[in-house]
Structures are given as structure tokens and as C-alpha cells.
Tab-separated table of C-alpha atoms and ligand atoms in Angstrom:
chain	number	residue	atom	x	y	z
A	1	MET	CA	92.805	119.468	124.010
A	2	SER	CA	93.832	119.533	120.457
A	3	ARG	CA	91.199	120.737	118.088
A	4	ARG	CA	89.872	118.560	115.411
A	5	LEU	CA	90.910	118.732	111.600
A	6	ALA	CA	89.019	117.744	108.633
A	7	ALA	CA	89.699	118.515	104.943
A	8	VAL	CA	88.036	119.071	101.580
A	9	ILE	CA	89.824	118.951	98.091
A	10	LEU	CA	87.648	120.529	95.361
A	11	ALA	CA	87.978	118.520	92.342
A	12	GLY	CA	84.510	118.575	90.727
A	13	GLY	CA	84.982	120.845	88.295
A	14	GLU	CA	84.902	120.017	84.276
A	15	GLY	CA	88.257	121.581	83.609
A	16	THR	CA	87.177	122.950	80.315
A	17	ARG	CA	90.460	125.246	79.877
A	18	MET	CA	92.443	122.073	79.647
A	19	ARG	CA	90.471	121.141	76.426
A	20	SER	CA	90.869	117.481	77.258
A	21	ARG	CA	88.523	114.275	77.596
A	22	LEU	CA	90.616	113.499	80.616
A	23	PRO	CA	89.275	115.413	83.901
A	24	LYS	CA	91.762	118.033	84.837
A	25	VAL	CA	92.926	116.409	88.013
A	26	LEU	CA	93.810	113.221	86.498
A	27	HIS	CA	96.438	114.624	84.197
A	28	ARG	CA	99.757	113.616	85.004
A	29	LEU	CA	102.780	115.023	86.322
A	30	LEU	CA	105.849	112.925	86.410
A	31	GLY	CA	103.585	109.957	85.585
A	32	LEU	CA	101.388	110.433	88.637
A	33	PRO	CA	97.790	112.163	88.515
A	34	MET	CA	97.735	115.859	89.823
A	35	ILE	CA	95.050	114.953	92.551
A	36	HIS	CA	97.849	112.375	93.814
A	37	TYR	CA	99.836	115.460	94.977
A	38	VAL	CA	97.212	117.323	96.730
A	39	VAL	CA	95.679	114.439	98.416
A	40	GLU	CA	99.324	113.407	99.377
A	41	ALA	CA	100.175	117.075	101.119
A	42	VAL	CA	96.719	116.764	102.666
A	43	THR	CA	96.760	113.518	104.369
A	44	SER	CA	100.178	114.246	105.809
A	45	LEU	CA	98.242	116.514	108.172
A	46	ALA	CA	96.506	113.486	109.208
A	47	PRO	CA	92.910	114.683	109.296
A	48	GLU	CA	90.285	112.628	110.823
A	49	LYS	CA	88.541	112.790	107.807
A	50	ALA	CA	89.518	114.030	103.941
A	51	VAL	CA	86.422	114.334	101.489
A	52	VAL	CA	87.409	114.671	97.884
A	53	VAL	CA	84.577	116.347	95.920
A	54	VAL	CA	84.434	114.682	92.450
A	55	GLY	CA	82.150	115.522	89.314
A	56	ARG	CA	79.368	113.092	88.034
A	57	LYS	CA	81.459	112.326	85.046
A	58	SER	CA	84.649	112.268	86.488
A	59	GLY	CA	83.943	110.559	89.646
A	60	LYS	CA	84.748	107.108	89.023
A	61	ALA	CA	87.859	107.676	87.150
A	62	ILE	CA	89.148	109.854	90.153
A	63	ARG	CA	87.992	107.429	93.081
A	64	GLU	CA	89.751	104.539	91.043
A	65	VAL	CA	93.099	106.510	90.753
A	66	LEU	CA	92.675	107.415	94.617
A	67	SER	CA	91.552	103.885	95.494
A	68	GLY	CA	95.059	103.185	97.443
A	69	VAL	CA	94.699	105.947	99.803
A	70	ASP	CA	93.197	104.814	103.058
A	71	GLY	CA	90.452	106.831	104.586
A	72	LEU	CA	89.428	109.152	101.694
A	73	ALA	CA	85.799	109.964	101.499
A	74	PHE	CA	84.147	110.894	98.183
A	75	ALA	CA	81.059	113.566	97.566
A	76	VAL	CA	79.687	113.891	94.311
A	77	GLN	CA	78.745	117.093	93.047
A	78	ARG	CA	75.709	116.675	90.811
A	79	ARG	CA	76.426	119.820	88.590
A	80	PRO	CA	79.404	121.758	88.415
A	81	LEU	CA	77.904	124.899	90.061
A	82	GLY	CA	80.920	126.308	91.208
A	83	THR	CA	83.389	126.174	93.918
A	84	GLY	CA	80.926	127.305	96.542
A	85	ASN	CA	78.537	124.643	95.794
A	86	ALA	CA	81.425	122.286	95.594
A	87	LEU	CA	82.562	122.883	99.317
A	88	LYS	CA	78.939	122.683	100.440
A	89	THR	CA	78.911	119.348	98.684
A	90	GLY	CA	82.219	118.318	100.587
A	91	LEU	CA	80.641	119.374	103.943
A	92	SER	CA	77.631	117.368	103.443
A	93	ALA	CA	80.150	114.192	103.532
A	94	LEU	CA	81.250	115.674	107.046
A	95	LYS	CA	77.880	115.939	109.022
A	96	GLY	CA	78.257	116.757	112.315
A	97	PHE	CA	81.838	117.786	112.171
A	98	ARG	CA	83.011	120.394	114.296
A	99	GLY	CA	86.448	121.747	114.479
A	100	ASP	CA	89.025	123.314	111.620
A	101	LEU	CA	88.542	122.324	108.169
A	102	ILE	CA	91.028	122.788	105.384
A	103	VAL	CA	89.675	123.296	102.168
A	104	LEU	CA	91.880	123.092	98.742
A	105	ASN	CA	91.639	123.210	95.314
A	106	GLY	CA	92.495	119.753	93.564
A	107	ASP	CA	94.561	121.727	90.755
A	108	THR	CA	97.296	123.183	93.071
A	109	PRO	CA	99.620	119.954	93.074
A	110	LEU	CA	102.949	121.899	93.988
A	111	ILE	CA	101.730	122.958	97.814
A	112	ARG	CA	103.872	121.147	100.399
A	113	PRO	CA	102.644	119.599	103.703
A	114	GLU	CA	104.931	121.853	105.642
A	115	THR	CA	103.376	124.841	104.084
A	116	LEU	CA	99.677	123.645	104.995
A	117	ARG	CA	100.847	122.799	108.523
A	118	LYS	CA	102.418	126.204	108.774
A	119	LEU	CA	98.819	127.755	107.327
A	120	LEU	CA	96.857	125.791	109.810
A	121	SER	CA	99.039	126.755	113.164
A	122	ARG	CA	98.601	130.398	112.062
A	123	HIS	CA	95.146	130.124	111.317
A	124	ARG	CA	94.703	128.614	114.837
A	125	ARG	CA	96.839	131.189	116.542
A	126	GLY	CA	94.962	134.111	114.711
A	127	LYS	CA	91.383	132.919	116.065
A	128	ASN	CA	89.957	133.677	112.774
A	129	ALA	CA	87.032	132.064	111.795
A	130	LEU	CA	88.013	132.049	107.923
A	131	THR	CA	91.360	132.366	106.960
A	132	ILE	CA	92.283	132.728	103.393
A	133	CYS	CA	95.812	131.992	102.005
A	134	SER	CA	97.341	134.516	99.115
A	135	PHE	CA	100.499	135.214	97.311
A	136	THR	CA	101.656	137.806	95.456
A	137	THR	CA	102.934	137.041	91.360
A	138	THR	CA	104.005	138.985	88.537
A	139	GLU	CA	101.224	136.989	86.590
A	140	PRO	CA	97.775	137.450	88.341
A	141	GLY	CA	95.883	136.973	85.457
A	142	GLY	CA	93.311	134.218	85.867
A	143	TYR	CA	93.255	134.374	89.877
A	144	GLY	CA	91.017	136.018	91.903
A	145	ARG	CA	92.548	139.163	93.457
A	146	ILE	CA	92.563	140.096	97.343
A	147	ILE	CA	90.728	143.547	97.505
A	148	ARG	CA	91.999	145.636	100.419
A	149	ASP	CA	90.701	149.096	101.766
A	150	ARG	CA	93.017	151.907	102.119
A	151	SER	CA	94.342	150.636	105.632
A	152	GLY	CA	95.335	147.675	103.964
A	153	LYS	CA	92.805	145.590	105.552
A	154	ALA	CA	91.258	142.733	103.235
A	155	VAL	CA	87.280	143.212	102.574
A	156	ALA	CA	86.900	140.869	99.649
A	157	ILE	CA	87.992	138.432	97.080
A	158	ARG	CA	87.289	139.195	93.555
A	159	GLU	CA	87.408	136.996	90.460
A	160	GLU	CA	89.015	138.199	87.296
A	161	ARG	CA	85.909	138.629	85.151
A	162	ASP	CA	84.268	140.742	87.832
A	163	LEU	CA	87.486	143.248	88.336
A	164	SER	CA	87.396	146.683	87.344
A	165	ARG	CA	90.511	148.133	84.953
A	166	GLU	CA	92.327	149.270	88.118
A	167	GLU	CA	91.846	145.929	90.283
A	168	LYS	CA	93.259	143.748	87.341
A	169	SER	CA	96.565	145.354	88.380
A	170	ILE	CA	96.417	144.000	91.863
A	171	ASP	CA	99.111	141.622	92.486
A	172	GLU	CA	97.956	139.831	95.595
A	173	VAL	CA	95.862	136.774	94.698
A	174	ASN	CA	93.859	134.024	96.208
A	175	SER	CA	95.605	130.546	96.350
A	176	GLY	CA	92.394	128.528	96.691
A	177	ILE	CA	93.590	127.432	99.971
A	178	TYR	CA	91.123	128.080	102.950
A	179	LEU	CA	90.928	127.358	106.609
A	180	LEU	CA	87.664	127.565	108.573
A	181	ASN	CA	85.537	126.169	111.308
A	182	GLU	CA	82.273	125.098	112.205
A	183	THR	CA	80.975	128.735	112.787
A	184	VAL	CA	81.190	129.243	109.017
A	185	PHE	CA	79.685	126.142	107.896
A	186	PRO	CA	75.964	127.531	108.095
A	187	LEU	CA	77.296	130.833	105.951
A	188	LEU	CA	77.786	128.634	103.018
A	189	GLY	CA	73.933	128.917	102.117
A	190	LYS	CA	74.326	132.627	101.847
A	191	ILE	CA	76.556	132.543	98.739
A	192	ARG	CA	74.676	134.122	95.716
A	193	LYS	CA	74.955	132.942	92.164
A	194	ASN	CA	77.477	135.079	90.498
A	195	PRO	CA	75.340	136.837	87.676
A	196	ALA	CA	78.338	136.923	84.997
A	197	LYS	CA	79.315	133.394	85.420
A	198	GLY	CA	75.878	131.697	86.899
A	199	GLU	CA	78.089	129.967	89.544
A	200	TYR	CA	78.417	130.074	93.228
A	201	TYR	CA	82.062	131.348	94.261
A	202	VAL	CA	83.484	130.023	97.351
A	203	THR	CA	85.522	133.189	97.411
A	204	ASP	CA	82.233	135.319	98.406
A	205	LEU	CA	82.335	133.623	101.420
A	206	PHE	CA	85.120	135.859	102.663
A	207	GLY	CA	82.788	138.983	102.465
A	208	ILE	CA	79.914	137.067	103.808
A	209	VAL	CA	82.006	136.075	107.037
A	210	LEU	CA	83.117	139.849	107.448
A	211	ARG	CA	79.618	141.144	107.384
A	212	SER	CA	78.100	138.539	109.679
A	213	GLY	CA	80.673	139.859	112.201
A	214	LEU	CA	83.172	136.923	112.540
A	215	ARG	CA	86.764	137.144	111.914
A	216	ALA	CA	88.107	136.382	108.526
A	217	GLY	CA	91.824	137.164	107.618
A	218	VAL	CA	94.140	136.695	104.993
A	219	LEU	CA	97.749	134.883	105.093
A	220	LYS	CA	99.849	136.173	102.816
A	221	MET	CA	102.838	133.676	101.510
A	222	ASP	CA	105.903	134.603	99.764
A	223	ASP	CA	106.637	131.772	97.729
A	224	ASP	CA	104.363	132.160	94.376
A	225	GLU	CA	105.587	129.159	92.654
A	226	GLU	CA	103.791	126.563	95.184
A	227	PHE	CA	100.277	127.796	94.867
A	228	SER	CA	100.243	127.511	91.101
A	229	GLY	CA	96.996	126.344	89.968
A	230	ILE	CA	96.696	124.235	86.755
A	231	ASN	CA	93.969	125.300	84.368
A	232	THR	CA	95.627	125.007	81.086
A	233	LYS	CA	97.929	122.586	79.314
A	234	ASN	CA	100.642	125.247	79.284
A	235	ASP	CA	100.130	125.552	83.152
A	236	LEU	CA	100.397	121.574	83.411
A	237	LEU	CA	103.653	121.699	81.414
A	238	ARG	CA	105.232	124.495	83.424
A	239	VAL	CA	104.227	123.018	86.854
A	240	GLN	CA	105.552	119.588	85.949
A	241	SER	CA	108.938	121.151	85.046
A	242	ILE	CA	109.113	123.072	88.439
A	243	LEU	CA	108.157	119.912	90.244
A	244	ARG	CA	110.558	117.942	88.433
A	245	GLN	CA	113.250	120.348	89.418
A	246	ARG	CA	112.219	120.700	92.945
A	247	ILE	CA	112.553	116.981	93.355
A	248	VAL	CA	116.095	116.741	91.572
A	249	ARG	CA	117.423	119.899	93.522
A	250	GLY	CA	116.154	118.147	96.677
A	251	TRP	CA	118.538	115.139	95.833
A	252	VAL	CA	121.553	117.133	95.030
A	253	GLU	CA	121.486	118.733	98.249
A	254	ARG	CA	121.456	115.186	99.758
A	255	ASP	CA	124.730	114.312	97.657
A	256	VAL	CA	123.285	112.677	94.808
A	257	PHE	CA	125.220	113.483	91.383
A	258	PHE	CA	123.485	114.080	88.199
A	259	ILE	CA	125.414	114.425	84.933
A	260	ASP	CA	122.405	116.436	83.828
A	261	GLU	CA	119.866	117.384	86.131
A	262	GLU	CA	117.633	118.673	83.537
A	263	ARG	CA	117.036	115.237	82.192
A	264	VAL	CA	116.329	112.864	84.984
A	265	TYR	CA	112.625	112.061	86.224
A	266	ILE	CA	112.165	111.069	89.579
A	267	GLN	CA	108.837	110.560	91.155
A	268	PRO	CA	108.427	111.916	94.646
A	269	SER	CA	108.197	108.581	96.102
A	270	VAL	CA	111.779	107.536	95.389
A	271	ARG	CA	114.728	107.429	97.711
A	272	ILE	CA	118.268	107.903	96.694
A	273	GLY	CA	121.279	107.288	98.584
A	274	PRO	CA	124.375	109.931	99.059
A	275	GLY	CA	127.463	109.498	96.713
A	276	THR	CA	125.073	107.865	93.758
A	277	THR	CA	125.451	109.345	90.572
A	278	ILE	CA	122.755	109.521	87.822
A	279	TYR	CA	123.224	109.638	84.021
A	280	PRO	CA	120.728	111.522	81.721
A	281	ASN	CA	117.158	109.910	80.509
A	282	VAL	CA	116.905	108.130	83.798
A	283	PHE	CA	113.357	107.425	85.084
A	284	MET	CA	112.768	105.969	88.754
A	285	GLU	CA	109.265	105.439	89.644
A	286	GLY	CA	106.920	104.294	92.252
A	287	ILE	CA	108.233	103.002	95.698
A	288	THR	CA	111.990	103.104	94.878
A	289	VAL	CA	115.032	102.882	97.069
A	290	ILE	CA	118.299	103.265	95.681
A	291	GLY	CA	121.418	103.055	97.921
A	292	GLU	CA	124.845	104.786	98.545
A	293	ASP	CA	127.594	105.151	95.889
A	294	CYS	CA	125.509	103.625	93.098
A	295	MET	CA	126.159	104.278	89.360
A	296	ILE	CA	122.804	104.645	87.122
A	297	PHE	CA	123.873	104.880	83.635
A	298	PRO	CA	121.803	106.282	80.738
A	299	ASN	CA	118.126	105.264	79.642
A	300	VAL	CA	117.511	103.137	82.890
A	301	ARG	CA	114.085	102.673	84.185
A	302	ILE	CA	113.789	101.528	87.852
A	303	ARG	CA	110.224	100.992	89.330
A	304	ASP	CA	108.987	99.784	92.553
A	305	SER	CA	112.436	98.427	93.280
A	306	TRP	CA	114.915	97.965	96.062
A	307	ILE	CA	118.474	98.734	94.968
A	308	GLY	CA	121.284	98.124	97.524
A	309	ASP	CA	124.807	100.117	97.959
A	310	ASN	CA	127.435	100.305	95.185
A	311	VAL	CA	125.341	98.935	92.415
A	312	VAL	CA	126.109	99.530	88.648
A	313	VAL	CA	123.318	99.746	86.683
A	314	LYS	CA	124.679	100.049	83.055
A	315	ASP	CA	122.863	101.724	79.927
A	316	SER	CA	119.212	100.910	78.821
A	317	SER	CA	118.212	98.460	81.373
A	318	VAL	CA	114.949	98.287	83.172
A	319	ILE	CA	114.068	96.943	86.647
A	320	GLU	CA	110.661	96.347	88.039
A	321	ASP	CA	109.556	95.064	91.314
A	322	ALA	CA	112.843	93.842	92.178
A	323	GLU	CA	115.394	93.448	94.706
A	324	VAL	CA	118.972	94.236	93.858
A	325	HIS	CA	121.741	93.859	96.553
A	326	ASP	CA	125.121	95.377	97.331
A	327	ASN	CA	127.684	95.234	94.433
A	328	VAL	CA	125.578	93.903	91.920
A	329	GLU	CA	126.307	94.949	88.268
A	330	ALA	CA	123.387	94.686	85.882
A	331	GLY	CA	123.131	95.712	82.203
A	332	PRO	CA	123.568	97.146	79.596
A	333	PHE	CA	120.406	96.111	78.205
A	334	ALA	CA	119.543	93.795	81.141
A	335	ARG	CA	115.891	93.223	81.991
A	336	ILE	CA	115.143	92.190	85.493
A	337	ARG	CA	111.462	91.590	85.813
A	338	PRO	CA	108.847	91.331	88.903
A	339	GLY	CA	109.728	89.054	91.625
A	340	SER	CA	113.614	88.819	91.022
A	341	ILE	CA	116.109	89.130	93.770
A	342	LEU	CA	119.860	89.633	92.774
A	343	MET	CA	122.040	88.618	95.556
A	344	GLU	CA	125.312	90.604	96.648
A	345	SER	CA	128.032	90.971	93.754
A	346	ALA	CA	125.745	89.045	91.120
A	347	ARG	CA	126.782	89.982	87.460
A	348	ILE	CA	123.696	90.324	84.916
A	349	GLY	CA	125.193	91.096	81.524
A	350	ASN	CA	123.693	92.411	78.128
A	351	PHE	CA	120.483	90.893	76.907
A	352	VAL	CA	119.631	88.896	79.983
A	353	GLU	CA	116.154	88.855	81.005
A	354	ILE	CA	115.559	87.461	84.526
A	355	LYS	CA	112.030	86.877	85.992
A	356	LYS	CA	110.434	85.715	89.361
A	357	SER	CA	113.986	84.504	90.187
A	358	VAL	CA	116.724	84.277	92.740
A	359	ILE	CA	120.371	84.839	91.585
A	360	GLY	CA	122.571	83.730	94.263
A	361	VAL	CA	125.876	85.796	95.513
A	362	GLY	CA	128.340	86.199	92.965
A	363	THR	CA	126.678	84.321	90.314
A	364	LYS	CA	127.106	85.315	86.756
A	365	ALA	CA	124.596	85.365	83.671
A	366	GLN	CA	126.558	87.719	81.374
A	367	HIS	CA	125.406	87.339	77.803
A	368	LEU	CA	121.792	86.687	76.296
A	369	SER	CA	119.756	84.621	78.538
A	370	TYR	CA	116.463	83.965	79.674
A	371	ILE	CA	115.830	82.754	83.562
A	372	GLY	CA	112.501	82.693	84.692
A	373	ASP	CA	111.153	80.901	87.887
A	374	ALA	CA	114.508	79.894	88.771
A	375	GLU	CA	116.183	79.459	92.033
A	376	ILE	CA	120.261	80.190	91.516
A	377	GLY	CA	122.755	79.586	94.091
A	378	ARG	CA	125.915	81.204	94.669
A	379	ASP	CA	128.987	81.403	92.442
A	380	VAL	CA	127.105	79.913	89.342
A	381	ASN	CA	128.285	80.639	86.066
A	382	ILE	CA	125.370	80.880	83.341
A	383	GLY	CA	126.813	80.779	79.925
A	384	ALA	CA	125.624	82.750	76.926
A	385	GLY	CA	122.629	81.837	75.664
A	386	THR	CA	121.251	79.742	78.390
A	387	ILE	CA	117.330	79.546	78.683
A	388	THR	CA	115.315	78.153	81.699
A	389	CYS	CA	112.411	76.708	79.678
A	390	ASN	CA	110.020	77.453	82.553
A	391	TYR	CA	106.392	77.258	80.518
A	392	ASP	CA	105.174	74.069	79.021
A	393	GLY	CA	102.088	75.909	77.398
A	394	VAL	CA	99.879	75.239	80.506
A	395	LYS	CA	102.027	75.665	83.449
A	396	LYS	CA	104.902	77.480	84.792
A	397	HIS	CA	107.798	75.334	86.347
A	398	ARG	CA	110.790	75.859	88.476
A	399	THR	CA	114.424	75.434	87.753
A	400	VAL	CA	116.972	74.947	90.850
A	401	ILE	CA	120.290	75.476	90.190
A	402	GLU	CA	122.544	74.805	93.106
A	403	ASP	CA	125.888	76.564	94.413
A	404	GLY	CA	128.868	76.540	92.110
A	405	VAL	CA	127.117	75.020	89.193
A	406	PHE	CA	128.797	75.570	85.487
A	407	ILE	CA	126.111	75.953	82.738
A	408	GLY	CA	127.595	75.765	79.619
A	409	SER	CA	126.483	78.370	76.691
A	410	ASP	CA	123.602	77.709	74.508
A	411	SER	CA	121.801	75.256	77.064
A	412	GLN	CA	118.208	74.733	77.744
A	413	LEU	CA	116.927	73.299	81.003
A	414	VAL	CA	113.494	72.056	80.727
A	415	ALA	CA	111.798	72.879	83.975
A	416	PRO	CA	110.868	71.304	86.430
A	417	VAL	CA	114.705	70.450	86.734
A	418	ARG	CA	117.443	70.768	89.354
A	419	ILE	CA	121.171	70.812	88.568
A	420	GLY	CA	123.042	69.689	91.892
A	421	LYS	CA	125.716	71.177	93.591
A	422	GLY	CA	128.985	71.822	91.683
A	423	ALA	CA	127.633	70.043	88.483
A	424	TYR	CA	128.418	70.881	84.999
A	425	VAL	CA	126.342	71.138	81.928
A	426	GLY	CA	128.063	70.648	78.621
A	427	ALA	CA	127.460	73.691	76.157
A	428	GLY	CA	124.681	72.935	73.860
A	429	SER	CA	122.816	70.515	75.908
A	430	THR	CA	119.069	70.096	76.722
A	431	ILE	CA	118.640	69.062	79.973
A	432	THR	CA	115.118	67.436	80.745
A	433	ARG	CA	116.381	65.456	83.994
A	434	ASP	CA	117.969	66.293	87.043
A	435	VAL	CA	121.669	66.512	87.233
A	436	ARG	CA	123.443	64.803	90.332
A	437	PRO	CA	125.963	67.043	92.104
A	438	GLU	CA	129.412	67.124	90.943
A	439	SER	CA	128.540	65.225	87.633
A	440	LEU	CA	128.885	66.407	84.100
A	441	ALA	CA	125.537	66.431	82.060
A	442	LEU	CA	125.731	66.314	78.194
A	443	THR	CA	123.344	65.705	75.844
A	444	ARG	CA	124.471	67.083	72.296
A	445	SER	CA	125.397	64.440	69.820
A	446	ARG	CA	128.944	63.134	69.395
A	447	GLN	CA	130.839	65.008	66.966
A	448	LYS	CA	131.772	63.443	63.844
A	449	GLU	CA	134.647	64.252	61.462
A	450	ILE	CA	135.101	63.133	57.890
A	451	ARG	CA	138.470	63.625	56.936
A	452	GLY	CA	139.314	64.947	53.499
A	453	TRP	CA	135.605	65.439	52.641
A	454	THR	CA	135.943	68.638	50.708
A	455	ARG	CA	138.963	67.328	48.744
A	456	GLU	CA	136.778	64.505	47.839
A	457	LYS	CA	133.702	66.477	46.782
A	458	SER	CA	135.624	68.845	44.523
A	459	LYS	CA	137.239	65.749	42.787
A	460	LYS	CA	134.138	64.218	42.177
A	461	ALA	CA	132.332	67.853	40.920
A	462	GLY	CA	135.590	67.639	38.354
A	463	ARG	CA	134.744	64.092	37.009
A	464	LYS	CA	131.039	65.028	36.226
A	465	LYS	CA	131.918	68.068	34.394
A	466	ARG	CA	134.451	66.309	31.913
A	467	LYS	CA	131.595	63.279	31.355
A	468	SER	CA	129.230	65.855	30.613
A	469	GLY	CA	131.872	67.351	27.979
A	470	SER	CA	130.840	71.018	28.855
B	1	UD1	C1	89.753	129.694	92.021
B	1	UD1	C2	89.190	130.760	92.794
B	1	UD1	C3	90.402	132.097	92.612
B	1	UD1	C4	91.731	131.540	92.896
B	1	UD1	C5	92.203	130.212	92.149
B	1	UD1	C6	93.575	129.725	92.874
B	1	UD1	C7	86.837	130.524	92.931
B	1	UD1	C8	85.852	131.223	92.348
B	1	UD1	N1	87.904	131.121	92.526
B	1	UD1	O1	89.882	130.216	90.479
B	1	UD1	O2	89.667	132.805	93.433
B	1	UD1	O3	92.442	132.483	93.006
B	1	UD1	O4	91.153	129.106	92.268
B	1	UD1	O5	93.853	128.569	91.974
B	1	UD1	O6	86.900	129.820	93.876
B	1	UD1	N2	85.652	122.922	91.072
B	1	UD1	C9	84.426	121.972	91.991
B	1	UD1	N3	83.423	122.348	91.451
B	1	UD1	C10	83.120	123.166	90.614
B	1	UD1	C11	84.045	124.119	90.104
B	1	UD1	C12	85.331	123.861	90.393
B	1	UD1	O7	85.021	120.874	92.303
B	1	UD1	O8	81.798	123.524	90.307
B	1	UD1	C13	86.889	122.752	91.602
B	1	UD1	C14	87.846	122.330	90.218
B	1	UD1	O9	87.877	121.018	89.889
B	1	UD1	C15	89.218	122.936	90.624
B	1	UD1	C16	88.922	124.196	92.025
B	1	UD1	O10	87.583	123.720	92.285
B	1	UD1	O11	90.005	121.803	91.543
B	1	UD1	C17	89.143	125.151	91.377
B	1	UD1	O12	88.442	125.274	90.195
B	1	UD1	P1	88.585	126.293	88.895
B	1	UD1	O13	87.693	126.235	88.151
B	1	UD1	O14	90.268	125.873	88.655
B	1	UD1	O15	88.693	127.715	89.837
B	1	UD1	P2	90.063	128.923	89.354
B	1	UD1	O16	88.950	129.634	88.157
B	1	UD1	O17	91.308	128.574	89.099
B	2	CA	CA1	92.077	126.393	89.065
């Protein structure tokens, strides 16, 4: 029978070293709160329960950003009495649990799910009651050091401020990831307050477990980057840059081309197809899928959208909550707003705004238009400056444009209105009633021409001048 697994994430500290009003674990990396990354990694192990320990002040805000994650429990640590006290708080939400518990600091967002899986299986194979994950680093300052005896056996973890001069040079440090089983839970009460800091250190558990005759071990990992903890704004920037690069490099390996891989911002939830080229200053966010062989030009932001294959998004366009099918061309300066569906080979040009509308296959709206709450068929031509007047000040109304329609430039379609299949709307028309299929609708007034008008005008002006004698 497989062993049970639960998780505790420690996020109840005050994060004073960040010098910010925002709780530490809510600081954003590539637009997502730090805690999000840790939770994501932990929940990928599918623990039967995952508890996030939060502070009294920060709790509400942390719960809010994690509200979309299923199966998370929260435990409130009344006072920030240290990581040992935080773990105890977390355990109180796991009453009666027997099995393996994985414990992580909430401030190590670079941790990978596959690393956690590896640590868990090594902990299980090692038959330890407690396993601590360590790594070596050229900058051990601030981390707890792994103290080993002459034979190389780990005997304790000591925090920065309790280190002797010689111990400060130890380069093997505690990652803040722990694996333990139910035999260790009762020992948490044995942690004593650290006299220097006045806090209960979870790291003291290591010595306590050894002294009580249970097995405790240290798993040494090689990649130090992955375990980087964030304590200061500087750490935040450094980790964000590592994270950004890690994501971009991952896509480079999957055959995505970047003109300048230093200047693109792709959230981890985004997927990109091979053969796609991405120019600088592009932001891709949320649940976004980009197809194969697309071209995404500079200054484009795409959020929560699905983009098909061979799509070209030209400079300075925004696409949010939209569906863009194969071979579409959009932009430059296109704004595709939520609820928009651009069907295959549609063309959306500069300064065109589309909201909650379907643009049919091969349909074109190339210049300066607003299309909202519209359903547009295939091979429709929307002239420059066309506006769907969808709002009457109280309610939104729909515009339906059937296949093959031609809308002349500078037309207003006052919704609700339907333009029948193959109909024409003359340029400059304000359409307030439905147009039958294959008709021409025109609402502008007839053109008037007064011949020789300017000549007459200047003659008159001359006469006036002579009369007044000036
Ligand atoms: C901790 C470890 C250190 C390790 C390092 C790895 C201790 C005593 N030290 O140090 O050995 O090398 O992480 O990054 O554990 N927290 C609470 N409640 C509290 C205090 C902290 O939930 O009362 C949470 C924090 O929100 C944070 C995590 O625990 O997510 C770690 O706390 P932090 O103060 O950052 O510990 P470090 O000094 O980095
Ligand atoms: Ca830390």
C-alpha cells in the first residue's frame, strides 16, 4: 500500500526584511504571487491535504490569492513565533494524520515539482523519520548551516546568528524543505525558544530527532538556484530574473524563437507551439495557448487566450480572453477584448477594437473600427471607421452581419440590427433598421453641387469692396 502524503507550507512570517506593507509571499514574480509557485509545486505531488500557515494580519490576503486552488487548507499562526511554531500550527490542521509530511517555506518559489518528487522518494527509501534537504552555495549568508561531525555525519542545523566564526564559512545550507513522518510530530513540542531571536526554530528538530533515537538524514542537492529563498527585495529581483530565464530557455528548447530572449515575459501557465517567433517586449499571461508557426511582434500582450497556428499578431496589440483561429492577422494596434472569436484567416487591422464578437472566416476589418456584441459571418468587408452602436445608454444590443456583406467606410450600425447576406451598406450610412439580403442600404443625404459657386462668391466680394470705396 502506498504511504499517505500531506503538506504544510510556512507563510506566516512577517517578512520584515522585505520592508514592504505587502506580505512577503504575495510579492509578485512575473505577475504571480510568490506563494502561487510554491503551492503549485506542492499540489503537483497530489497530497491528500495541503495546509498553508498564514499570519494573523496577512492571512486574509493570502487566502484570497489562493482561492482558486482546490483542496487547500489554511491555519492561522496567531503570532510569528518562528518556523517551529508555524509547523506546529500547520499540524493542528492535520489532526490524526499518519504518513509522510512535506514541509516547505513559502518563500522559495523556484522549487520544481520533479525535485520535490525526487526528495520524497529518497526520503521514503532512506526510511528516515526526518529528512532535511540541503544544498551548497557560494553565498551561504542568511541560511541555516548544516553542521557535520568529523566523520561527515550531519548532527545539527545552526542559524546564522548562532554560528561561530569558523561555522560561518560552511557552504552547505538548509533549503527549508523537510520530510517527516508521524513519529516526529510529538517531538515538535520539544523545540525550545531560541534565546538570541526569541523564536522557535523548526531546524532544531533535527537534533531533537537524533537525540530521541529516530533516524534523521540530510539530502544534499546540487542545484543551488532552485532553493533560493527570498528575504529581501534584492532576492526577489534576482529570483524573478532566474524564473523568467528558466521559462524562456524551456521554450527555446521546444523550438520557439526569440528575437531577444532577455526581454520577454511569459508566465509559467502559458504554452507555445514550435516554430513560433516572439519579438521583444511581449507579455504572455494566464492560461494562454499559442499555436505553431505564429509571429508575435513587439509590445504585444496576450492574456488568457487561445491562439491557433500561423497567426500573426502585429506590433502593440492586446488580446484578452479571446480565441484567435489559424491564419488570422491582427494588428498593429489591435485590441481584442474578452469574448471575441476571430475565425480562420480573419484580418483585423490597425486601431480596431473587437469586444464579445465573432468575426467570421476570411472577414476583414482593417482600419479604425469598433465592433462590439456582433456576430459577423464569413468574407465580410468592414470599411474603415465602422462602428457598431451596441449601447443605448441602458442596455447592450447585438449586431448581426451575414456572410459576404460589404459595409462602406464610416458607417454606424445601430443595434439591434441585422444586415442580410450579401447586402451593401453605402459609406457614411447610419443604419437603424434591418437590411434585406442582397440590398443596398444608404442613409446619407444626396450630394448637392452648385456650379461656379466660388467664382460667384469672389465677384460679389469685389463689388462690395468697390462700393465702400476702400
Ligand atoms: C529559514 C531556516 C533556514 C533555512 C532558510 C531557507 C529557520 C529557523 N531557518 O530561514 O535554516 O536555511 O529558511 O530559506 O527555519 N514563517 C512562519 N512563521 C514564523 C516565521 C516564519 O510561517 O513565525 C515562514 C515565513 O513566512 C517563510 C518561512 O517560514 O515563508 C521561512 O521563514 P524565514 O524567516 O524566511 O526564514 P529564514 O531566515 O529564511
Ligand atoms: Ca527565507
